[in-house]
Each structure stands twice: as structure tokens, then as C-alpha cells.
Coordinates of C-alpha atoms and ligand atoms in Angstrom, one line a residue:
M198 CA 33.4 -47.9 -15.3
P199 CA 36.9 -46.8 -16.5
D200 CA 37.8 -43.2 -15.9
V201 CA 37.6 -41.9 -19.5
Q202 CA 34.2 -43.6 -20.0
K203 CA 32.9 -42.0 -16.8
K204 CA 34.2 -38.6 -18.0
V205 CA 32.5 -39.0 -21.4
E206 CA 29.2 -40.0 -19.7
E207 CA 29.4 -36.9 -17.4
I208 CA 29.9 -34.6 -20.5
Y209 CA 26.9 -36.2 -22.1
Q210 CA 24.7 -35.7 -19.0
Q211 CA 25.8 -32.1 -19.0
V212 CA 24.7 -31.7 -22.6
V213 CA 21.3 -33.2 -21.8
R214 CA 20.9 -30.8 -18.8
R215 CA 21.9 -27.7 -20.8
N216 CA 19.8 -28.5 -23.8
P217 CA 16.5 -29.7 -22.4
G218 CA 14.0 -31.4 -24.7
E219 CA 16.4 -31.5 -27.7
L220 CA 16.2 -35.2 -28.2
E221 CA 17.7 -35.4 -31.6
F222 CA 20.7 -33.3 -30.5
H223 CA 21.2 -35.5 -27.5
Q224 CA 21.1 -38.6 -29.8
A225 CA 23.7 -37.1 -32.2
V226 CA 26.0 -36.1 -29.3
K227 CA 25.7 -39.5 -27.6
E228 CA 26.5 -41.4 -30.8
V229 CA 29.7 -39.4 -31.3
I230 CA 31.0 -39.2 -27.7
D231 CA 30.3 -42.8 -27.0
T232 CA 33.1 -43.7 -29.5
L233 CA 35.6 -41.1 -28.2
G234 CA 36.8 -42.9 -25.0
P235 CA 39.8 -44.6 -26.7
V236 CA 40.9 -41.2 -28.3
L237 CA 40.9 -39.5 -24.9
K238 CA 43.0 -42.3 -23.5
K239 CA 45.5 -42.0 -26.3
Y240 CA 45.6 -38.2 -26.4
P241 CA 44.9 -37.0 -22.9
H242 CA 45.6 -33.3 -23.8
Y243 CA 42.2 -33.2 -25.5
A244 CA 40.5 -33.7 -22.1
E245 CA 42.8 -31.1 -20.5
H246 CA 41.7 -28.6 -23.1
K247 CA 38.0 -29.6 -22.6
V248 CA 37.7 -30.1 -26.4
I249 CA 34.6 -32.3 -26.2
E250 CA 32.8 -29.9 -23.9
R251 CA 33.6 -27.0 -26.3
I252 CA 32.7 -29.0 -29.4
C253 CA 29.2 -29.7 -28.0
E254 CA 28.5 -26.0 -27.5
P255 CA 27.7 -24.1 -30.8
E256 CA 29.8 -21.0 -31.3
R257 CA 26.7 -19.0 -32.1
Q258 CA 22.9 -19.6 -32.5
I259 CA 20.7 -17.2 -34.4
I260 CA 16.9 -17.4 -34.1
F261 CA 14.7 -14.9 -36.0
R262 CA 11.2 -14.1 -37.1
V263 CA 10.3 -14.6 -40.7
P264 CA 7.1 -12.7 -41.6
W265 CA 5.7 -13.0 -45.2
Q266 CA 2.4 -12.8 -47.0
D267 CA 0.8 -15.7 -48.8
D268 CA -1.0 -15.4 -52.1
S269 CA -4.3 -14.6 -50.5
G270 CA -2.7 -11.6 -48.7
E271 CA -2.7 -13.3 -45.3
V272 CA 0.3 -12.7 -43.1
Q273 CA 2.3 -15.8 -42.1
I274 CA 4.9 -16.0 -39.4
N275 CA 7.7 -18.6 -39.4
R276 CA 10.8 -19.0 -37.4
G277 CA 14.3 -19.0 -38.9
F278 CA 17.4 -20.6 -37.5
R279 CA 21.1 -20.6 -38.2
V280 CA 23.4 -22.5 -35.8
Q281 CA 27.1 -21.6 -36.4
F282 CA 28.6 -24.6 -34.7
N283 CA 32.3 -24.7 -35.3
S284 CA 34.6 -22.7 -37.5
V285 CA 38.1 -23.9 -36.7
L286 CA 38.6 -25.6 -40.1
G287 CA 36.9 -22.9 -42.2
P288 CA 33.8 -20.9 -42.7
Y289 CA 30.6 -22.4 -41.3
K290 CA 29.2 -24.7 -43.9
G291 CA 25.9 -26.6 -44.0
G292 CA 22.5 -26.6 -45.5
L293 CA 19.2 -25.0 -44.8
R294 CA 16.2 -27.2 -44.1
F295 CA 12.6 -26.0 -44.7
H296 CA 10.2 -28.4 -43.1
P297 CA 7.3 -28.0 -40.6
S298 CA 9.0 -30.3 -38.1
V299 CA 12.1 -28.0 -37.8
L300 CA 12.9 -26.9 -34.2
L301 CA 16.1 -25.5 -32.7
G302 CA 17.1 -29.1 -31.6
T303 CA 16.8 -30.4 -35.1
I304 CA 19.2 -27.7 -36.5
K305 CA 21.6 -28.3 -33.6
F306 CA 21.7 -32.1 -34.3
L307 CA 22.3 -31.4 -38.0
G308 CA 25.0 -28.7 -37.2
F309 CA 26.8 -31.0 -34.8
E310 CA 26.9 -33.8 -37.3
Q311 CA 28.1 -31.4 -40.0
V312 CA 31.2 -30.4 -38.0
F313 CA 32.5 -34.0 -38.1
K314 CA 31.3 -34.6 -41.6
N315 CA 33.0 -31.5 -43.0
A316 CA 36.2 -32.4 -41.2
L317 CA 36.1 -35.9 -42.7
T318 CA 36.1 -34.4 -46.2
G319 CA 39.5 -33.0 -45.6
M320 CA 38.4 -29.7 -47.1
P321 CA 38.7 -26.3 -45.4
I322 CA 35.1 -26.0 -44.1
G323 CA 33.6 -25.6 -40.6
G324 CA 30.2 -26.8 -39.6
G325 CA 26.8 -25.1 -39.4
K326 CA 23.2 -25.7 -40.3
G327 CA 20.0 -23.6 -40.6
G328 CA 16.4 -23.6 -41.7
S329 CA 12.9 -22.9 -40.8
D330 CA 9.6 -24.5 -39.9
F331 CA 8.2 -23.1 -43.2
D332 CA 6.6 -25.9 -45.3
P333 CA 7.2 -25.3 -49.1
K334 CA 4.9 -28.2 -50.0
G335 CA 1.8 -26.9 -51.8
R336 CA 3.1 -23.3 -51.9
T337 CA 3.3 -21.4 -55.2
D338 CA 6.6 -20.2 -56.6
A339 CA 5.6 -16.6 -55.6
E340 CA 5.0 -17.7 -52.0
V341 CA 8.3 -19.5 -51.8
M342 CA 10.0 -16.5 -53.2
R343 CA 8.5 -14.1 -50.7
F344 CA 9.4 -16.4 -47.9
C345 CA 13.0 -16.8 -49.1
Q346 CA 13.3 -13.1 -49.5
S347 CA 12.1 -12.4 -45.9
F348 CA 14.3 -15.2 -44.5
M349 CA 17.4 -13.8 -46.3
T350 CA 16.6 -10.2 -45.3
E351 CA 17.5 -11.2 -41.7
L352 CA 20.1 -14.0 -42.4
H353 CA 22.3 -12.0 -44.9
R354 CA 24.0 -10.1 -42.1
H355 CA 25.4 -13.3 -40.6
L356 CA 26.7 -14.8 -43.9
G357 CA 29.7 -14.3 -46.2
E358 CA 32.0 -16.4 -48.4
H359 CA 34.6 -16.3 -45.6
T360 CA 32.1 -16.4 -42.7
D361 CA 29.1 -18.8 -43.3
V362 CA 28.1 -20.5 -46.5
P363 CA 24.7 -22.2 -46.5
A364 CA 23.4 -24.7 -49.1
G365 CA 20.2 -26.9 -49.6
D366 CA 18.7 -29.7 -47.5
I367 CA 15.2 -31.0 -47.1
G368 CA 12.8 -28.6 -48.8
V369 CA 15.6 -26.4 -50.2
G370 CA 16.7 -27.1 -53.8
A371 CA 17.8 -25.0 -56.7
R372 CA 14.6 -22.9 -56.8
E373 CA 15.0 -21.8 -53.1
I374 CA 18.8 -21.2 -53.5
G375 CA 18.0 -19.0 -56.5
Y376 CA 15.6 -16.8 -54.5
L377 CA 17.9 -16.7 -51.5
F378 CA 21.0 -15.7 -53.6
G379 CA 18.9 -13.0 -55.4
Q380 CA 18.0 -11.4 -52.1
Y381 CA 21.5 -11.7 -50.7
K382 CA 22.9 -9.9 -53.8
R383 CA 20.2 -7.2 -53.5
M384 CA 20.8 -6.7 -49.7
T385 CA 24.6 -6.5 -50.0
N386 CA 25.1 -5.1 -53.4
R387 CA 27.7 -7.8 -54.0
Y388 CA 27.9 -10.6 -56.5
E389 CA 29.4 -13.0 -54.0
S390 CA 29.0 -16.4 -55.7
G391 CA 30.8 -18.2 -52.9
V392 CA 28.2 -17.2 -50.2
L393 CA 25.8 -20.1 -51.1
T394 CA 26.3 -23.4 -52.8
G395 CA 23.9 -25.6 -54.7
K396 CA 23.4 -22.8 -57.1
S397 CA 22.3 -23.4 -60.7
P398 CA 25.3 -24.1 -63.0
H399 CA 23.9 -21.2 -65.2
W400 CA 25.0 -18.7 -62.6
G401 CA 27.9 -20.0 -60.5
G402 CA 26.8 -23.4 -59.4
A403 CA 29.0 -26.5 -59.8
L404 CA 28.1 -29.3 -62.1
V405 CA 27.6 -32.5 -60.0
R406 CA 26.5 -30.7 -56.9
R407 CA 22.9 -31.8 -57.5
E408 CA 24.0 -35.4 -57.9
A409 CA 26.8 -35.4 -55.3
T410 CA 25.2 -36.6 -52.1
G411 CA 23.4 -39.5 -53.7
Y412 CA 26.4 -40.5 -55.9
G413 CA 28.8 -40.2 -53.0
A414 CA 26.7 -42.4 -50.7
V415 CA 26.7 -45.1 -53.5
Y416 CA 30.4 -44.8 -53.9
F417 CA 30.8 -45.3 -50.2
A418 CA 28.6 -48.4 -50.4
E419 CA 30.7 -49.7 -53.3
E420 CA 33.9 -49.2 -51.2
M421 CA 32.5 -51.1 -48.2
L422 CA 31.5 -54.0 -50.5
K423 CA 35.0 -54.0 -52.0
T424 CA 36.5 -54.8 -48.6
K425 CA 34.5 -58.1 -48.8
G426 CA 35.5 -58.7 -52.5
D427 CA 32.0 -57.7 -53.5
S428 CA 30.3 -55.0 -55.5
L429 CA 26.9 -53.4 -56.3
A430 CA 26.6 -55.1 -59.7
G431 CA 23.6 -57.3 -59.7
K432 CA 22.4 -56.3 -56.2
V433 CA 18.8 -55.6 -55.3
C434 CA 18.6 -52.3 -53.6
V435 CA 16.0 -50.2 -51.7
V436 CA 16.4 -46.3 -51.4
S437 CA 14.0 -44.5 -49.1
G438 CA 12.9 -41.0 -50.0
A439 CA 12.3 -39.5 -53.5
G440 CA 14.1 -36.2 -53.1
N441 CA 17.5 -34.9 -54.2
V442 CA 19.6 -37.5 -52.4
A443 CA 17.4 -40.5 -53.2
I444 CA 17.0 -39.7 -56.9
Y445 CA 20.8 -39.5 -57.5
A446 CA 21.5 -42.5 -55.3
I447 CA 19.2 -44.5 -57.5
E448 CA 20.9 -43.1 -60.7
K449 CA 24.4 -44.1 -59.6
I450 CA 23.2 -47.6 -58.3
Q451 CA 21.7 -48.2 -61.8
Q452 CA 24.9 -47.0 -63.5
L453 CA 26.9 -49.5 -61.4
G454 CA 24.6 -52.4 -62.3
G455 CA 22.3 -52.6 -59.3
T456 CA 18.5 -52.7 -59.4
V457 CA 16.6 -50.3 -57.1
V458 CA 13.2 -51.9 -56.5
A459 CA 11.6 -49.3 -54.1
C460 CA 11.6 -45.7 -53.1
S461 CA 9.2 -43.6 -51.1
D462 CA 7.9 -40.2 -49.9
S463 CA 6.0 -39.3 -46.8
G464 CA 2.8 -40.6 -48.4
G465 CA 4.0 -44.1 -49.0
V466 CA 6.2 -46.6 -50.9
I467 CA 6.6 -47.5 -54.6
Y468 CA 7.6 -51.1 -55.2
H469 CA 8.6 -51.8 -58.8
E470 CA 10.2 -55.2 -59.1
R471 CA 11.8 -54.7 -62.5
G472 CA 13.4 -51.5 -61.2
I473 CA 12.4 -47.9 -60.7
E474 CA 12.1 -45.9 -63.9
L475 CA 14.3 -42.9 -63.2
D476 CA 13.0 -40.7 -65.9
T477 CA 9.4 -41.1 -64.6
L478 CA 10.6 -40.4 -61.0
K479 CA 12.5 -37.2 -62.0
Q480 CA 9.5 -36.0 -64.0
I481 CA 7.2 -36.5 -61.0
K482 CA 9.5 -35.1 -58.3
E483 CA 11.8 -32.6 -60.0
V484 CA 9.5 -31.2 -62.7
E485 CA 5.9 -31.6 -61.6
R486 CA 6.6 -31.6 -57.8
K487 CA 3.9 -34.2 -57.3
R488 CA 3.4 -37.1 -54.9
I489 CA 5.1 -40.4 -55.5
S490 CA 1.8 -42.3 -55.7
V491 CA 1.5 -40.9 -59.3
Y492 CA 4.3 -43.3 -60.3
A493 CA 1.9 -46.3 -60.1
D494 CA -0.7 -44.5 -62.3
I495 CA 2.0 -44.4 -65.0
H496 CA 3.6 -47.8 -64.5
H497 CA 0.8 -50.3 -63.9
D498 CA 3.3 -53.1 -63.0
A499 CA 4.4 -51.0 -60.0
K500 CA 2.7 -51.0 -56.6
F501 CA 1.9 -48.1 -54.4
I502 CA 1.8 -49.0 -50.7
P503 CA 0.3 -46.2 -48.7
S504 CA 1.8 -45.8 -45.2
G505 CA 3.9 -49.0 -45.7
S506 CA 7.4 -49.5 -44.4
I507 CA 9.9 -49.6 -47.2
W508 CA 12.2 -51.7 -45.0
D509 CA 9.9 -54.6 -45.3
I510 CA 10.9 -55.0 -48.9
P511 CA 13.7 -57.6 -49.3
C512 CA 17.0 -56.2 -50.5
Q513 CA 20.7 -56.7 -50.3
V514 CA 21.6 -53.0 -50.0
A515 CA 19.6 -50.4 -48.2
M516 CA 20.1 -46.6 -48.5
P517 CA 17.9 -44.6 -46.1
S518 CA 17.8 -41.2 -47.8
A519 CA 14.8 -39.4 -46.5
T520 CA 15.0 -38.2 -42.9
Q521 CA 16.3 -38.8 -39.4
N522 CA 15.2 -41.8 -37.4
E523 CA 13.3 -43.4 -40.3
L524 CA 14.8 -46.8 -39.7
D525 CA 14.4 -48.3 -36.2
G526 CA 15.4 -51.5 -34.6
T527 CA 12.4 -53.5 -35.9
A528 CA 13.1 -52.3 -39.4
A529 CA 16.8 -53.2 -39.1
K530 CA 15.9 -56.7 -37.9
K531 CA 13.6 -57.1 -40.9
L532 CA 16.3 -56.0 -43.3
V533 CA 18.8 -58.4 -41.8
S534 CA 16.4 -61.3 -41.9
N535 CA 15.6 -60.5 -45.5
G536 CA 19.3 -60.8 -46.4
C537 CA 20.5 -57.2 -46.4
I538 CA 24.3 -57.0 -46.3
A539 CA 25.1 -53.3 -46.6
V540 CA 23.5 -50.0 -45.4
S541 CA 24.8 -46.7 -46.6
E542 CA 23.0 -43.6 -45.2
G543 CA 22.2 -40.9 -47.7
A544 CA 20.2 -39.0 -45.0
N545 CA 21.5 -37.6 -41.7
M546 CA 21.0 -39.9 -38.7
P547 CA 18.2 -42.0 -40.4
T548 CA 18.9 -45.1 -38.3
T549 CA 18.0 -45.1 -34.6
P550 CA 20.6 -46.2 -32.1
E551 CA 18.8 -49.5 -31.7
G552 CA 18.9 -50.0 -35.5
V553 CA 22.6 -49.2 -35.6
R554 CA 23.2 -51.8 -32.9
V555 CA 21.3 -54.5 -34.9
F556 CA 23.3 -53.8 -38.0
Q557 CA 26.6 -53.9 -36.2
E558 CA 25.8 -57.0 -34.2
S559 CA 24.6 -58.8 -37.4
G560 CA 27.8 -58.0 -39.3
V561 CA 26.0 -55.8 -41.8
L562 CA 28.4 -53.2 -43.5
Y563 CA 27.0 -50.0 -42.0
A564 CA 28.0 -46.5 -43.1
P565 CA 26.8 -43.6 -40.9
G566 CA 25.5 -40.5 -42.8
K567 CA 28.3 -38.3 -41.6
A568 CA 30.7 -40.4 -43.7
A569 CA 28.5 -41.8 -46.5
N570 CA 26.7 -38.6 -47.4
A571 CA 29.7 -36.3 -47.1
G572 CA 30.0 -36.1 -50.9
G573 CA 27.4 -33.4 -51.0
V574 CA 29.2 -30.9 -48.8
A575 CA 32.6 -31.9 -50.3
T576 CA 31.2 -30.9 -53.8
S577 CA 29.9 -27.7 -52.2
A578 CA 33.5 -27.1 -51.2
L579 CA 34.5 -27.7 -54.8
E580 CA 31.8 -25.2 -55.8
M581 CA 33.4 -22.7 -53.5
Q582 CA 36.8 -23.4 -55.0
Q583 CA 35.4 -22.7 -58.5
N584 CA 33.7 -19.6 -57.4
A585 CA 36.9 -18.3 -55.7
T586 CA 38.9 -18.8 -58.9
R587 CA 36.0 -17.8 -61.2
D588 CA 36.3 -21.1 -62.9
A589 CA 33.8 -23.8 -64.0
W590 CA 34.9 -27.4 -64.2
S591 CA 33.5 -30.1 -66.4
F592 CA 31.1 -32.7 -65.2
E593 CA 33.6 -35.5 -65.7
H594 CA 36.4 -33.7 -63.8
T595 CA 34.1 -32.8 -60.9
E596 CA 32.7 -36.3 -60.6
R597 CA 36.2 -37.7 -60.6
R598 CA 37.2 -35.4 -57.7
L599 CA 34.0 -36.5 -55.8
H600 CA 34.9 -40.1 -56.4
E601 CA 38.4 -39.6 -55.1
I602 CA 37.2 -37.8 -52.1
M603 CA 34.7 -40.6 -51.2
I604 CA 37.4 -43.3 -51.6
E605 CA 39.6 -41.3 -49.3
I606 CA 36.9 -40.8 -46.7
H607 CA 36.2 -44.5 -46.7
R608 CA 39.9 -45.3 -46.4
A609 CA 40.4 -42.9 -43.5
C610 CA 37.4 -44.4 -41.6
Y611 CA 38.3 -48.0 -42.3
E612 CA 42.0 -47.6 -41.3
T613 CA 41.1 -45.7 -38.2
S614 CA 38.6 -48.4 -37.2
A615 CA 41.4 -50.9 -37.5
E616 CA 43.9 -48.7 -35.6
F617 CA 41.4 -48.6 -32.7
G618 CA 40.8 -52.3 -32.7
A619 CA 37.4 -52.3 -34.3
T620 CA 38.0 -53.0 -38.0
G621 CA 35.0 -52.2 -40.2
N622 CA 33.2 -50.2 -37.5
Y623 CA 32.6 -47.1 -39.6
V624 CA 30.8 -45.2 -36.9
L625 CA 33.9 -45.3 -34.7
G626 CA 36.2 -44.6 -37.6
A627 CA 34.2 -41.6 -38.9
N628 CA 33.8 -40.1 -35.5
I629 CA 37.4 -40.4 -34.5
V630 CA 38.8 -39.1 -37.8
G631 CA 36.4 -36.1 -37.8
F632 CA 37.0 -35.4 -34.1
K633 CA 40.8 -35.5 -34.2
R634 CA 40.9 -33.0 -37.1
V635 CA 38.7 -30.6 -35.3
A636 CA 40.3 -31.1 -32.0
E637 CA 43.8 -30.5 -33.3
A638 CA 42.8 -27.1 -34.7
M639 CA 40.9 -26.2 -31.5
V640 CA 44.0 -26.9 -29.4
A641 CA 46.2 -25.0 -31.8
F642 CA 44.0 -21.9 -31.7
G643 CA 44.0 -21.6 -27.9
L644 CA 41.0 -21.1 -25.8
I645 CA 38.4 -19.7 -28.2
Ligands
LIG819 P1 14.4 -33.5 -50.3 O1 13.6 -32.4 -49.7 O2 14.9 -33.3 -51.7 O3 13.8 -34.9 -50.2 C1 13.4 -35.4 -49.0 C2 12.7 -36.7 -49.2 O4 12.5 -37.4 -48.0 C3 11.3 -36.5 -49.8 O5 11.0 -37.6 -50.6 C4 10.4 -36.5 -48.6 O6 9.1 -36.8 -48.8 C5 11.1 -37.4 -47.7 N1 10.8 -37.0 -46.3 C6 11.3 -35.9 -45.7 N2 10.9 -35.8 -44.4 C7 10.2 -36.9 -44.2 C8 9.5 -37.5 -43.1 N3 9.4 -36.8 -41.9 N4 8.9 -38.7 -43.2 C9 8.9 -39.3 -44.4 N5 9.6 -38.9 -45.5 C10 10.2 -37.7 -45.4 O7 15.7 -33.6 -49.3 P2 17.1 -34.2 -49.6 O8 17.0 -35.3 -50.5 O9 18.0 -33.1 -49.9 O10 17.5 -34.7 -48.1 C11 17.3 -36.0 -47.7 C12 18.2 -36.3 -46.5 O11 19.5 -36.3 -46.9 C13 18.0 -35.4 -45.3 O12 18.3 -36.2 -44.1 C14 19.2 -34.5 -45.5 O13 19.6 -33.9 -44.3 C15 20.3 -35.4 -46.0 N6 21.3 -34.8 -46.8 C16 21.1 -34.0 -47.9 C17 22.1 -33.4 -48.6 C18 21.9 -32.7 -49.8 O14 22.9 -32.4 -50.5 N7 20.7 -32.4 -50.2 C19 23.5 -33.6 -48.1 C20 23.7 -34.5 -47.0 C21 22.6 -35.0 -46.3 P3 7.9 -35.7 -48.8 O15 8.2 -34.9 -50.1 O16 6.7 -36.5 -48.9 O17 8.1 -34.9 -47.6

């Protein structure tokens, strides 16, 4: 094994030893550092400064108790997390996830990814992530409010527009951000708009933030297809999930002339051959907060497939937009054999390492989440800009900025993949671009 490769493997083994049982974090670290060998060879000072070792260790990890009372008066205890991973490029920035599966390792994997993603956007934001094992599903608004108030009562002391700026993620949308912001304002006696993003445009939120992650991932897919002289127009697409990212990915695909024939939630898959009716989907998911199976009760030509795999449905473009490791090697093989030519990840790390290998070996255009879904956090940075200047941009202007940012992220990843002799390998391109930007700042700041 060449020396740099050996060094990288040693660093990975050390991460595994020091973070036992955190499998998703190990996976995220491995995926990045496996592509960094050529960078260390070209820029040996990164190794001298132990940049990789330092990047793998969060600057700060906060774990706290979140007690609250449900509607029946029973006391509930959840656990809250905020992992402030890296702040050399700006304040920690990254969403909050409320889902029963959340463990420290989940937040660490997401925070680690966020560092590189945020660097890729070219905006002045560091990386962090947070959340709780609280499950908002089936809870009343009053219960969600009490939980959010308790969560923020502890977290507020670690936040600030120049320190750490959370946003939404799975289980955290405009409703939760509203309750969190209200409690932050109350605890600090400050109307500090820039402390949270994903706010409602009625009180300091940016237009397009809600749409940004899904739209951005579709723009990235369009850019990848362009490198082959192709486009989304006329393509059959499948988008997993039915949450914030999935809904707006579907919307943008439809605007660009593609047809989305399937989407899903954790209860099953909706297959609608003539194309998903977006108004129905939004009504079910955004307004009524119901299960996706209801869609087939409304559209009788659609089929609900309980516990089916969405990746069995033939498509040319796939956009995993639900959760991590939702697309494994078997699913990837199925997609390839059904004629899939492009995969753009709306979710974070939705494809397993085996799945990624299948796509890359089959010549499928494959965009990892840290590049493809960076439009969400980039638009959060645009929200921070608007808050800092007490301004509010139009939808058209903000969407144009998002589009430009996604084109630029694609260009940087593509050109870097070519520079390192792996043209079209967006995993390598994204990791190297993000890493170099963070590494340069870490070296410049001295040993911190
Ligand atoms: P939402 O909570 O709005 O939606 C999540 C969707 O995925 C729901 O349809 C949910 O179904 C489904 N889902 C979640 N967990 C599972 C699971 N374990 N198994 C099957 N289905 C599941 O979240 P978002 O749309 O905001 O986030 C989706 C992904 O995109 C996540 O990976 C997130 O980290 C990533 N992301 C989000 C950004 C954003 O701006 N929101 C930015 C960048 C990345 P159900 O309701 O049944 O649980």
C-alpha cells in the first residue's frame, strides 16, 4: 500500500477506535478520507499539520436532557444534541433532526458531512448539526411546542448569529423553527433573526428556503446530464420520501419537463404512472400531516405499495430524498438494470458504499448529497445575508442565486475530478473541493 494510503487508513482506524459503535459516522468519514490520498500527496503540508485528524474531531459536542409534559400530563424525557464540528469558515451551520432513531453518531455523521458541504457552497459558514430522539409524528401542536421550548431552553446558550445557526432537517419544519425561535427570543430578550434559518418569510425567513434543497438537487442533476448533452426533459424519475426535500424536488423536475412516477414515506410507496399530482401530495403532507397511503384513496389510478422498495420502479433518474442508507447495493443494481442513468441525492448519505460502487462502476452519473443537496444550506446562508442587512429578496432573485450557486458547485466538483484524473467522479470532486477549502483555513489559523 502506498504511504499516503496507509496513513489515511491509520487515521480511519483511529476514528473507529475513538468513536465506538458510531457506524454512520465511521461510514461518512471513510467515504471522505478514502478520496483524500491524492490531495495529501500533492499538498504534504496538510499531513504535517494533521488536518485530517483534526477535521475528524468535532470542536465541541453538547448533549442535554429535554424534559417536557405531554397532553395527558405525563412527563417525557428526550435527549438533545448539538455537535459543533468545525468553524474555520464561519459560524457552525446545520439543521436539527427530530426522529426517534437519532443517536450521537447520527448527528456526528451529519455534522461531518455538513463541514464539507458548507465549504462547497463557497459561503462563509462552518459545519454543525443537532437534534433529538423526539418523534414529532402523532404529537399535537401543543406537545411539539412544549418540546421545542424545553429543547431551546438549554440550547440557546450555545447559539448566536455569529456562533451557531441551526435550521430544519427531518422532523423539523417551519412549525418547529417558529417555536424554537420564539423561545430563543424569550430567553435572550433579543430579536436575533440570523440565529435560525428556515423561518417563515412572514418574520425574517427567506423566500425559496423551503424549496431550496429539492430544487438545488434537481439543478445538480440537470448539470450532470448536460455534461452528456442530455437534460431532464421527458425523463421518467423516481423521488423517495415525501417530505420537504422530496416535494420540492418533484416540483422542479416537473417544471423542467420530467415526470415523477413514484414517491414514498416510511409506510410505503406511491406509484402513479401518469405522474404524481403535486397539489394532492402537498395537501396530504404539508397541510394535513397524513400518511402517503391517503394519496391512492384520492387518485384511484395510483397504486400504494406497502413496504415495497421504491427502487424497483423503472426510471431514468433517481433522487433518494428520505434518509441515510435507504439505497443499498441490491437496489442500485436494480436501478441500473432498469435503465437508470443519473442519481442525485436529496438526502444525506442515502446510498450505501456498495450502492455507490455499483453506480460508479456502471457509469451512472452519481451526485453525492454533500454536493447535490447543498442548495438548502446555501439558501440558509442567503437568509442570513438578508437578516444581516434587514432586507428581503424576491423569489425570482433568490432562486436565480440558488441556481448560480448549484451550477458553480457542479463546475467545481467536475473540474476537480478532472484535475485529479477521475473525470465525472463527483464523490472525489466534492470531497476534495470541500476539504481543501477547510484545510487551507485550518492551516492559516494555526493549531486550534
Ligand atoms: P422531512 O421530515 O420533511 O421528510 C423526510 C421524509 O423521509 C418523510 O417522507 C419520511 O417519511 C421519510 N423518512 C424519514 N426517515 C425515514 C426512514 N427511516 N425510513 C423511511 N422513510 C423515512 O425531512 P427532509 O425532507 O427535510 O429531509 C430528508 C433528507 O434530506 C434527510 O436526509 C435530510 O438530512 C436531508 N436534507 C434536508 C435538507 C433540508 O433543507 N430540509 C437539507 C439537506 C439535506 P415518514 O414521514 O414516514 O417518516
